[in-house]
PDB file of C-alpha atoms in Angstrom:
ATOM      1  CA  MET T 311       0.049  -0.245   0.007  1.00  0.00           C
ATOM      2  CA  GLY T 312       1.447   3.662  -1.089  1.00  0.00           C
ATOM      3  CA  ILE T 313       1.775   6.453   1.250  1.00  0.00           C
ATOM      4  CA  ILE T 314      -1.344   8.148  -0.754  1.00  0.00           C
ATOM      5  CA  GLU T 315      -3.817   4.860   0.328  1.00  0.00           C
ATOM      6  CA  LYS T 316      -2.109   4.608   3.436  1.00  0.00           C
ATOM      7  CA  PHE T 317      -2.983   8.353   4.381  1.00  0.00           C
ATOM      8  CA  LYS T 318      -6.901   7.685   2.685  1.00  0.00           C
ATOM      9  CA  ALA T 319      -7.376   4.877   5.248  1.00  0.00           C
ATOM     10  CA  TRP T 320      -5.599   6.837   8.020  1.00  0.00           C
ATOM     11  CA  ARG T 321      -8.387   9.197   7.241  1.00  0.00           C
ATOM     12  CA  GLN T 322     -11.335   6.864   6.766  1.00  0.00           C
ATOM     13  CA  SER T 323     -10.164   4.778  10.213  1.00  0.00           C
ATOM     14  CA  GLN T 324     -10.425   8.682  11.884  1.00  0.00           C
ATOM     15  CA  ARG T 325     -13.972   9.673  10.421  1.00  0.00           C
ATOM     16  CA  GLU T 326     -15.496   6.084  11.302  1.00  0.00           C
ATOM     17  CA  GLY T 327     -14.176   6.321  14.868  1.00  0.00           C
ATOM     18  CA  LYS T 328     -15.399  10.024  15.456  1.00  0.00           C
ATOM     19  CA  ILE T 329     -18.831   8.885  14.082  1.00  0.00           C
ATOM     20  CA  SER T 330     -18.512   5.751  16.512  1.00  0.00           C
ATOM     21  CA  ARG T 331     -17.468   8.009  19.243  1.00  0.00           C
ATOM     22  CA  ALA T 332     -20.531  10.278  18.736  1.00  0.00           C
ATOM     23  CA  ALA T 333     -23.002   7.894  18.229  1.00  0.00           C
ATOM     24  CA  LYS T 334     -22.594   6.887  21.435  1.00  0.00           C
ATOM     25  CA  THR T 335     -22.213   9.936  22.683  1.00  0.00           C
ATOM     26  CA  ALA T 336     -25.945  10.656  20.865  1.00  0.00           C
ATOM     27  CA  LYS T 337     -28.490   7.817  22.225  1.00  0.00           C
ATOM     28  CA  ASN T 338     -26.617   8.512  26.317  1.00  0.00           C
ATOM     29  CA  PRO T 339     -29.874  10.064  27.915  1.00  0.00           C
ATOM     30  CA  LYS T 340     -27.528  10.584  30.408  1.00  0.00           C
ATOM     31  CA  ALA T 341     -24.763  12.894  28.476  1.00  0.00           C
ATOM     32  CA  ILE T 342     -24.161  16.608  29.526  1.00  0.00           C
ATOM     33  CA  ARG T 343     -26.429  18.586  27.125  1.00  0.00           C
ATOM     34  CA  GLU T 344     -23.639  20.235  24.798  1.00  0.00           C
ATOM     35  CA  ASP T 345     -22.126  17.426  24.386  1.00  0.00           C
ATOM     36  CA  ARG T 346     -25.103  15.678  22.580  1.00  0.00           C
ATOM     37  CA  TRP T 347     -25.717  18.582  20.543  1.00  0.00           C
ATOM     38  CA  ALA T 348     -22.448  18.012  18.736  1.00  0.00           C
ATOM     39  CA  ALA T 349     -22.575  14.088  18.670  1.00  0.00           C
ATOM     40  CA  LEU T 350     -25.964  14.822  16.829  1.00  0.00           C
ATOM     41  CA  GLU T 351     -24.127  17.776  14.638  1.00  0.00           C
ATOM     42  CA  VAL T 352     -21.383  15.196  13.993  1.00  0.00           C
ATOM     43  CA  LEU T 353     -23.701  12.620  12.712  1.00  0.00           C
ATOM     44  CA  VAL T 354     -26.098  14.975  11.083  1.00  0.00           C
ATOM     45  CA  ASP T 355     -22.896  16.272   9.090  1.00  0.00           C
ATOM     46  CA  ALA T 356     -21.893  12.599   7.878  1.00  0.00           C
ATOM     47  CA  ASP T 357     -21.965  11.254   4.244  1.00  0.00           C
ATOM     48  CA  ASP T 358     -22.667   7.901   4.605  1.00  0.00           C
ATOM     49  CA  PRO T 359     -26.253   7.159   5.501  1.00  0.00           C
ATOM     50  CA  ALA T 360     -25.106   3.203   6.200  1.00  0.00           C
ATOM     51  CA  HIS T 361     -24.062   4.974   9.669  1.00  0.00           C
ATOM     52  CA  SER T 362     -25.615   8.308  10.840  1.00  0.00           C
ATOM     53  CA  VAL T 363     -29.201   7.194  10.207  1.00  0.00           C
ATOM     54  CA  PRO T 364     -29.406   4.241  12.250  1.00  0.00           C
ATOM     55  CA  ALA T 365     -27.175   6.238  15.087  1.00  0.00           C
ATOM     56  CA  LEU T 366     -29.634   9.280  14.649  1.00  0.00           C
ATOM     57  CA  LEU T 367     -32.640   6.994  15.139  1.00  0.00           C
ATOM     58  CA  GLN T 368     -31.081   6.212  18.745  1.00  0.00           C
ATOM     59  CA  ARG T 369     -32.458   9.766  19.669  1.00  0.00           C
ATOM     60  CA  PHE T 370     -35.511   9.121  19.376  1.00  0.00           C
ATOM     61  CA  GLU T 371     -35.372   5.780  22.244  1.00  0.00           C
ATOM     62  CA  PHE T 372     -35.392   8.874  25.492  1.00  0.00           C
ATOM     63  CA  SER T 373     -37.089  11.693  25.842  1.00  0.00           C
ATOM     64  CA  LEU T 374     -35.477  14.277  28.040  1.00  0.00           C
ATOM     65  CA  GLU T 375     -37.539  16.147  30.865  1.00  0.00           C
ATOM     66  CA  ASN T 376     -36.490  19.346  29.623  1.00  0.00           C
ATOM     67  CA  GLY T 377     -39.331  19.460  26.478  1.00  0.00           C
ATOM     68  CA  ILE T 378     -37.942  22.542  24.615  1.00  0.00           C
ATOM     69  CA  ALA T 379     -34.483  20.564  24.643  1.00  0.00           C
ATOM     70  CA  ASP T 380     -35.462  17.631  23.837  1.00  0.00           C
ATOM     71  CA  ALA T 381     -37.611  18.771  20.814  1.00  0.00           C
ATOM     72  CA  LYS T 382     -34.991  20.708  19.424  1.00  0.00           C
ATOM     73  CA  GLU T 383     -32.308  17.807  19.502  1.00  0.00           C
ATOM     74  CA  LYS T 384     -34.547  15.439  18.015  1.00  0.00           C
ATOM     75  CA  GLU T 385     -35.761  17.928  14.860  1.00  0.00           C
ATOM     76  CA  LEU T 386     -31.579  17.883  14.329  1.00  0.00           C
ATOM     77  CA  ALA T 387     -31.706  13.830  13.887  1.00  0.00           C
ATOM     78  CA  VAL T 388     -34.803  14.594  12.044  1.00  0.00           C
ATOM     79  CA  SER T 389     -33.006  16.811   9.621  1.00  0.00           C
ATOM     80  CA  GLY T 390     -30.115  14.320   9.689  1.00  0.00           C
ATOM     81  CA  ILE T 391     -32.167  11.444   8.354  1.00  0.00           C
ATOM     82  CA  THR T 392     -34.539  12.836   5.651  1.00  0.00           C
ATOM     83  CA  LYS T 393     -31.409  14.644   3.830  1.00  0.00           C
ATOM     84  CA  PHE T 394     -30.832  11.200   2.609  1.00  0.00           C
ATOM     85  CA  GLY T 395     -33.776  10.576   1.044  1.00  0.00           C
ATOM     86  CA  ASP T 396     -34.691   7.146  -0.269  1.00  0.00           C
ATOM     87  CA  LYS T 397     -31.691   6.039   0.818  1.00  0.00           C
ATOM     88  CA  ALA T 398     -32.731   6.484   4.185  1.00  0.00           C
ATOM     89  CA  VAL T 399     -36.003   4.607   3.683  1.00  0.00           C
ATOM     90  CA  PRO T 400     -35.535   1.171   4.418  1.00  0.00           C
ATOM     91  CA  MET T 401     -33.435   2.290   7.751  1.00  0.00           C
ATOM     92  CA  VAL T 402     -36.426   3.723   9.373  1.00  0.00           C
ATOM     93  CA  MET T 403     -38.876   1.058   8.234  1.00  0.00           C
ATOM     94  CA  GLU T 404     -36.698  -1.317   9.971  1.00  0.00           C
ATOM     95  CA  HIS T 405     -35.662   1.012  13.465  1.00  0.00           C
ATOM     96  CA  LEU T 406     -39.952   1.196  13.403  1.00  0.00           C
ATOM     97  CA  VAL T 407     -40.473  -2.567  12.964  1.00  0.00           C
ATOM     98  CA  THR T 408     -37.895  -2.968  16.394  1.00  0.00           C
ATOM     99  CA  THR T 409     -38.540   0.262  17.969  1.00  0.00           C
ATOM    100  CA  THR T 410     -41.545   0.452  20.497  1.00  0.00           C
ATOM    101  CA  ARG T 411     -41.432   4.331  20.369  1.00  0.00           C
ATOM    102  CA  ILE T 412     -43.180   5.351  16.704  1.00  0.00           C
ATOM    103  CA  ALA T 413     -44.304   8.662  17.202  1.00  0.00           C
ATOM    104  CA  TRP T 414     -40.955  10.336  15.565  1.00  0.00           C
ATOM    105  CA  PRO T 415     -40.220   7.680  13.552  1.00  0.00           C
ATOM    106  CA  ILE T 416     -43.708   8.115  11.949  1.00  0.00           C
ATOM    107  CA  LYS T 417     -42.621  11.383  11.077  1.00  0.00           C
ATOM    108  CA  ILE T 418     -39.920  10.483   9.999  1.00  0.00           C
ATOM    109  CA  LEU T 419     -41.773   8.166   7.184  1.00  0.00           C
ATOM    110  CA  ARG T 420     -43.954  11.265   6.564  1.00  0.00           C
ATOM    111  CA  ALA T 421     -41.083  13.656   5.632  1.00  0.00           C
ATOM    112  CA  LEU T 422     -39.416  10.765   3.160  1.00  0.00           C
ATOM    113  CA  GLY T 423     -42.774  10.065   1.476  1.00  0.00           C
ATOM    114  CA  SER T 424     -46.371  10.003   0.517  1.00  0.00           C
ATOM    115  CA  GLU T 425     -49.205   8.694   2.621  1.00  0.00           C
ATOM    116  CA  PRO T 426     -49.038   5.221   1.158  1.00  0.00           C
ATOM    117  CA  LEU T 427     -45.304   4.757   2.714  1.00  0.00           C
ATOM    118  CA  VAL T 428     -46.423   5.776   5.666  1.00  0.00           C
ATOM    119  CA  LEU T 429     -49.331   2.802   6.079  1.00  0.00           C
ATOM    120  CA  ASP T 430     -46.931   0.468   4.179  1.00  0.00           C
ATOM    121  CA  GLY T 431     -44.396   0.993   7.792  1.00  0.00           C
ATOM    122  CA  LEU T 432     -47.447   0.925   9.745  1.00  0.00           C
ATOM    123  CA  LYS T 433     -48.623  -2.427   8.719  1.00  0.00           C
ATOM    124  CA  LYS T 434     -45.045  -3.594   8.574  1.00  0.00           C
ATOM    125  CA  ALA T 435     -44.673  -2.639  12.650  1.00  0.00           C
ATOM    126  CA  LEU T 436     -47.582  -4.240  13.855  1.00  0.00           C
ATOM    127  CA  ASN T 437     -46.908  -7.294  15.607  1.00  0.00           C
ATOM    128  CA  PHE T 438     -49.403 -10.097  15.035  1.00  0.00           C
ATOM    129  CA  GLY T 439     -47.762 -12.497  17.707  1.00  0.00           C
ATOM    130  CA  GLU T 440     -47.905 -12.937  21.442  1.00  0.00           C
ATOM    131  CA  THR T 441     -47.475  -9.552  23.724  1.00  0.00           C
ATOM    132  CA  THR T 442     -49.694 -10.479  26.559  1.00  0.00           C
ATOM    133  CA  PHE T 443     -46.731 -10.202  28.835  1.00  0.00           C
ATOM    134  CA  ASP T 444     -44.795  -6.884  26.819  1.00  0.00           C
ATOM    135  CA  GLN T 445     -46.392  -4.400  28.097  1.00  0.00           C
ATOM    136  CA  ALA T 446     -44.127  -2.271  25.367  1.00  0.00           C
ATOM    137  CA  GLN T 447     -44.846  -4.193  22.153  1.00  0.00           C
ATOM    138  CA  THR T 448     -49.095  -4.170  23.849  1.00  0.00           C
ATOM    139  CA  ASP T 449     -48.652  -0.267  23.843  1.00  0.00           C
ATOM    140  CA  LYS T 450     -47.258  -0.385  20.642  1.00  0.00           C
ATOM    141  CA  ASN T 451     -49.908  -2.087  18.258  1.00  0.00           C
ATOM    142  CA  TYR T 452     -52.274  -0.357  20.265  1.00  0.00           C
ATOM    143  CA  ASP T 453     -50.316   2.864  19.090  1.00  0.00           C
ATOM    144  CA  LEU T 454     -50.214   2.231  15.692  1.00  0.00           C
ATOM    145  CA  LEU T 455     -54.096   0.847  15.739  1.00  0.00           C
ATOM    146  CA  CYS T 456     -54.904   4.349  16.372  1.00  0.00           C
ATOM    147  CA  HIS T 457     -52.609   5.673  13.320  1.00  0.00           C
ATOM    148  CA  LEU T 458     -53.922   2.951  10.880  1.00  0.00           C
ATOM    149  CA  ILE T 459     -57.928   4.543  12.005  1.00  0.00           C
ATOM    150  CA  GLU T 460     -56.682   6.927   9.686  1.00  0.00           C
ATOM    151  CA  HIS T 461     -56.054   4.833   6.648  1.00  0.00           C
ATOM    152  CA  LYS T 462     -58.238   1.913   3.800  1.00  0.00           C
ATOM    153  CA  LEU T 463     -56.689  -0.866   4.854  1.00  0.00           C
ATOM    154  CA  GLY T 464     -58.311  -3.490   1.568  1.00  0.00           C
ATOM    155  CA  SER T 465     -58.094  -6.350   2.374  1.00  0.00           C
ATOM    156  CA  PHE T 466     -55.201  -6.290   5.002  1.00  0.00           C
ATOM    157  CA  ALA T 467     -58.000  -5.350   7.343  1.00  0.00           C
ATOM    158  CA  ARG T 468     -59.061  -8.489   8.283  1.00  0.00           C
ATOM    159  CA  ASP T 469     -56.024  -9.441   9.585  1.00  0.00           C
ATOM    160  CA  LEU T 470     -56.599  -7.158  12.287  1.00  0.00           C
ATOM    161  CA  ARG T 471     -59.356  -9.847  13.084  1.00  0.00           C
ATOM    162  CA  ARG T 472     -56.614 -11.052  15.805  1.00  0.00           C
ATOM    163  CA  PHE T 473     -56.611  -8.037  17.688  1.00  0.00           C
ATOM    164  CA  LEU T 474     -60.145  -8.069  18.207  1.00  0.00           C
ATOM    165  CA  GLU T 475     -59.314 -11.002  20.653  1.00  0.00           C
ATOM    166  CA  ASP T 476     -56.327  -9.616  22.002  1.00  0.00           C
ATOM    167  CA  PRO T 477     -56.524  -9.413  25.943  1.00  0.00           C
ATOM    168  CA  ASP T 478     -55.384  -5.629  26.780  1.00  0.00           C
ATOM    169  CA  GLU T 479     -59.381  -3.967  25.899  1.00  0.00           C
ATOM    170  CA  ARG T 480     -57.607  -0.463  24.358  1.00  0.00           C
ATOM    171  CA  VAL T 481     -56.058  -3.484  21.397  1.00  0.00           C
ATOM    172  CA  ARG T 482     -59.606  -4.783  21.445  1.00  0.00           C
ATOM    173  CA  PHE T 483     -61.429  -1.063  20.844  1.00  0.00           C
ATOM    174  CA  ALA T 484     -58.688   0.423  18.484  1.00  0.00           C
ATOM    175  CA  ALA T 485     -59.065  -2.857  16.202  1.00  0.00           C
ATOM    176  CA  ALA T 486     -62.902  -2.473  16.000  1.00  0.00           C
ATOM    177  CA  GLU T 487     -62.498   1.283  15.195  1.00  0.00           C
ATOM    178  CA  VAL T 488     -60.005   0.238  12.483  1.00  0.00           C
ATOM    179  CA  MET T 489     -62.234  -2.394  10.967  1.00  0.00           C
ATOM    180  CA  ILE T 490     -65.622  -0.294  11.341  1.00  0.00           C
ATOM    181  CA  GLU T 491     -63.976   2.776   9.569  1.00  0.00           C
ATOM    182  CA  GLN T 492     -63.687   0.702   6.753  1.00  0.00           C
ATOM    183  CA  ASN T 493     -67.132   0.463   5.961  1.00  0.00           C
ATOM    184  CA  ASP T 494     -66.271  -3.033   4.584  1.00  0.00           C
ATOM    185  CA  SER T 495     -69.505  -5.572   4.256  1.00  0.00           C
ATOM    186  CA  ASP T 496     -66.946  -8.065   4.296  1.00  0.00           C
ATOM    187  CA  LEU T 497     -66.077  -6.988   7.929  1.00  0.00           C
ATOM    188  CA  VAL T 498     -69.032  -7.119   8.924  1.00  0.00           C
ATOM    189  CA  PRO T 499     -69.584 -10.779  10.229  1.00  0.00           C
ATOM    190  CA  MET T 500     -66.385 -10.196  12.329  1.00  0.00           C
ATOM    191  CA  LEU T 501     -67.878  -7.360  14.288  1.00  0.00           C
ATOM    192  CA  GLU T 502     -71.562  -8.544  14.712  1.00  0.00           C
ATOM    193  CA  GLY T 503     -70.610 -10.602  17.887  1.00  0.00           C
ATOM    194  CA  PHE T 504     -69.960  -7.612  19.387  1.00  0.00           C
ATOM    195  CA  LEU T 505     -73.512  -7.139  19.287  1.00  0.00           C
ATOM    196  CA  MET T 506     -74.408  -9.878  21.810  1.00  0.00           C
ATOM    197  CA  ASP T 507     -71.370  -9.690  24.290  1.00  0.00           C
ATOM    198  CA  PRO T 508     -73.043  -8.309  27.908  1.00  0.00           C
ATOM    199  CA  THR T 509     -69.188  -8.292  29.213  1.00  0.00           C
ATOM    200  CA  VAL T 510     -68.107  -5.235  30.915  1.00  0.00           C
ATOM    201  CA  GLU T 511     -64.895  -5.267  29.314  1.00  0.00           C
ATOM    202  CA  ASN T 512     -65.839  -5.077  25.777  1.00  0.00           C
ATOM    203  CA  ILE T 513     -68.969  -2.514  26.310  1.00  0.00           C
ATOM    204  CA  ARG T 514     -66.768   0.486  24.825  1.00  0.00           C
ATOM    205  CA  ILE T 515     -66.725  -2.234  22.083  1.00  0.00           C
ATOM    206  CA  ARG T 516     -70.185  -2.982  21.793  1.00  0.00           C
ATOM    207  CA  GLN T 517     -70.873   0.673  22.362  1.00  0.00           C
ATOM    208  CA  ALA T 518     -69.189   1.262  19.146  1.00  0.00           C
ATOM    209  CA  VAL T 519     -70.200  -1.578  17.092  1.00  0.00           C
ATOM    210  CA  LEU T 520     -73.867  -0.891  17.976  1.00  0.00           C
ATOM    211  CA  ARG T 521     -73.709   3.119  16.644  1.00  0.00           C
ATOM    212  CA  ALA T 522     -72.253   1.676  13.168  1.00  0.00           C
ATOM    213  CA  PHE T 523     -75.141  -0.943  12.994  1.00  0.00           C
ATOM    214  CA  VAL T 524     -77.583   2.351  13.046  1.00  0.00           C
ATOM    215  CA  GLU T 525     -75.750   4.412  11.086  1.00  0.00           C
ATOM    216  CA  ARG T 526     -74.069   3.007   8.175  1.00  0.00           C
ATOM    217  CA  GLN T 527     -77.083   0.263   8.127  1.00  0.00           C
ATOM    218  CA  TRP T 528     -75.491  -3.045   7.929  1.00  0.00           C
ATOM    219  CA  THR T 529     -77.155  -5.651   7.579  1.00  0.00           C
ATOM    220  CA  LEU T 530     -76.910  -8.706   9.849  1.00  0.00           C
ATOM    221  CA  THR T 531     -75.880 -11.318   9.142  1.00  0.00           C
ATOM    222  CA  GLN T 532     -77.021 -13.619  11.813  1.00  0.00           C
ATOM    223  CA  PRO T 533     -80.109 -11.556  13.545  1.00  0.00           C
ATOM    224  CA  GLU T 534     -81.786 -14.562  14.682  1.00  0.00           C
ATOM    225  CA  ARG T 535     -79.425 -14.507  17.501  1.00  0.00           C
ATOM    226  CA  ILE T 536     -80.727 -11.543  18.921  1.00  0.00           C
ATOM    227  CA  PRO T 537     -83.106 -11.675  21.646  1.00  0.00           C
ATOM    228  CA  ASN T 538     -87.076 -10.546  20.836  1.00  0.00           C
ATOM    229  CA  GLY T 539     -85.169  -8.468  17.951  1.00  0.00           C
ATOM    230  CA  GLU T 540     -83.761  -5.969  20.443  1.00  0.00           C
ATOM    231  CA  VAL T 541     -80.076  -6.160  21.021  1.00  0.00           C
ATOM    232  CA  ILE T 542     -81.231  -3.232  23.857  1.00  0.00           C
ATOM    233  CA  PRO T 543     -84.157  -1.631  24.896  1.00  0.00           C
ATOM    234  CA  GLY T 544     -85.578   0.829  22.031  1.00  0.00           C
ATOM    235  CA  VAL T 545     -82.719  -0.346  19.324  1.00  0.00           C
ATOM    236  CA  TYR T 546     -84.222  -3.399  17.011  1.00  0.00           C
ATOM    237  CA  VAL T 547     -83.647  -5.575  14.018  1.00  0.00           C
ATOM    238  CA  THR T 548     -85.928  -4.238  11.322  1.00  0.00           C
ATOM    239  CA  GLY T 549     -87.335  -6.174   8.327  1.00  0.00           C
ATOM    240  CA  ALA T 550     -84.361  -5.159   5.961  1.00  0.00           C
ATOM    241  CA  LYS T 551     -82.200  -7.225   8.584  1.00  0.00           C
ATOM    242  CA  THR T 552     -80.636  -3.576   9.861  1.00  0.00           C
ATOM    243  CA  LEU T 553     -80.994  -1.940  12.994  1.00  0.00           C
ATOM    244  CA  ALA T 554     -82.852   0.718  13.770  1.00  0.00           C
ATOM    245  CA  VAL T 555     -83.914   3.136  17.134  1.00  0.00           C
ATOM    246  CA  ARG T 556     -86.885   2.845  18.217  1.00  0.00           C
ATOM    247  CA  GLY T 557     -89.226   5.875  17.561  1.00  0.00           C
ATOM    248  CA  GLN T 558     -86.625   7.250  14.299  1.00  0.00           C
ATOM    249  CA  HIS T 559     -87.142   6.446  10.761  1.00  0.00           C
ATOM    250  CA  SER T 560     -84.988   3.401   9.785  1.00  0.00           C
TER     251      SER T 560
END
């Protein structure tokens, strides 16, 4: 190796070492604020997304007590990620799948692309596995479902049926809300069972589903399951197998 090549290798090693040190400081909530800011600036100025983007994403894994300082640091990190455009997308997507703090990664995806890109990230980040004993993952699923309410999901909405049986009531309710907002007749049978669910644990879901059946005039698939033709006093099954409020025009 010639002198020039050795010098280039040395410079590269120096840059990588500087970025590595900056990455450690940037993700440390106990670091001196000025040091962490300087570290973030090093990462923002770096020209290799493979090194800087994953390091900058770690800044969203904690929050400072000083909300103003916290927001400024995170906005700086965002600028260092979004400057890479499409090159940053795969790394942000991967981070969204693994992190339980999704708010800022979603903001970044929105800044990097269109709503379809955000929707793709939300879908990939949902955890369809067992989360009963993992509160952080349960909370993440709930947050993701709340974001999905804003989107039309097509056939993917049917996959959310698993969350209607989640042990966490918030997750069940959010999943029901997402499916209601799809206004898709194929999803109605999955929600219909809540009409006759008397449990306290599902009272919010039952009320939401009941309101949807009345307002959207969904057709019941099993009206015979409703005793005496009334879901609750005053809400009855019509001849068209829809629900109506007694005393109001159907």
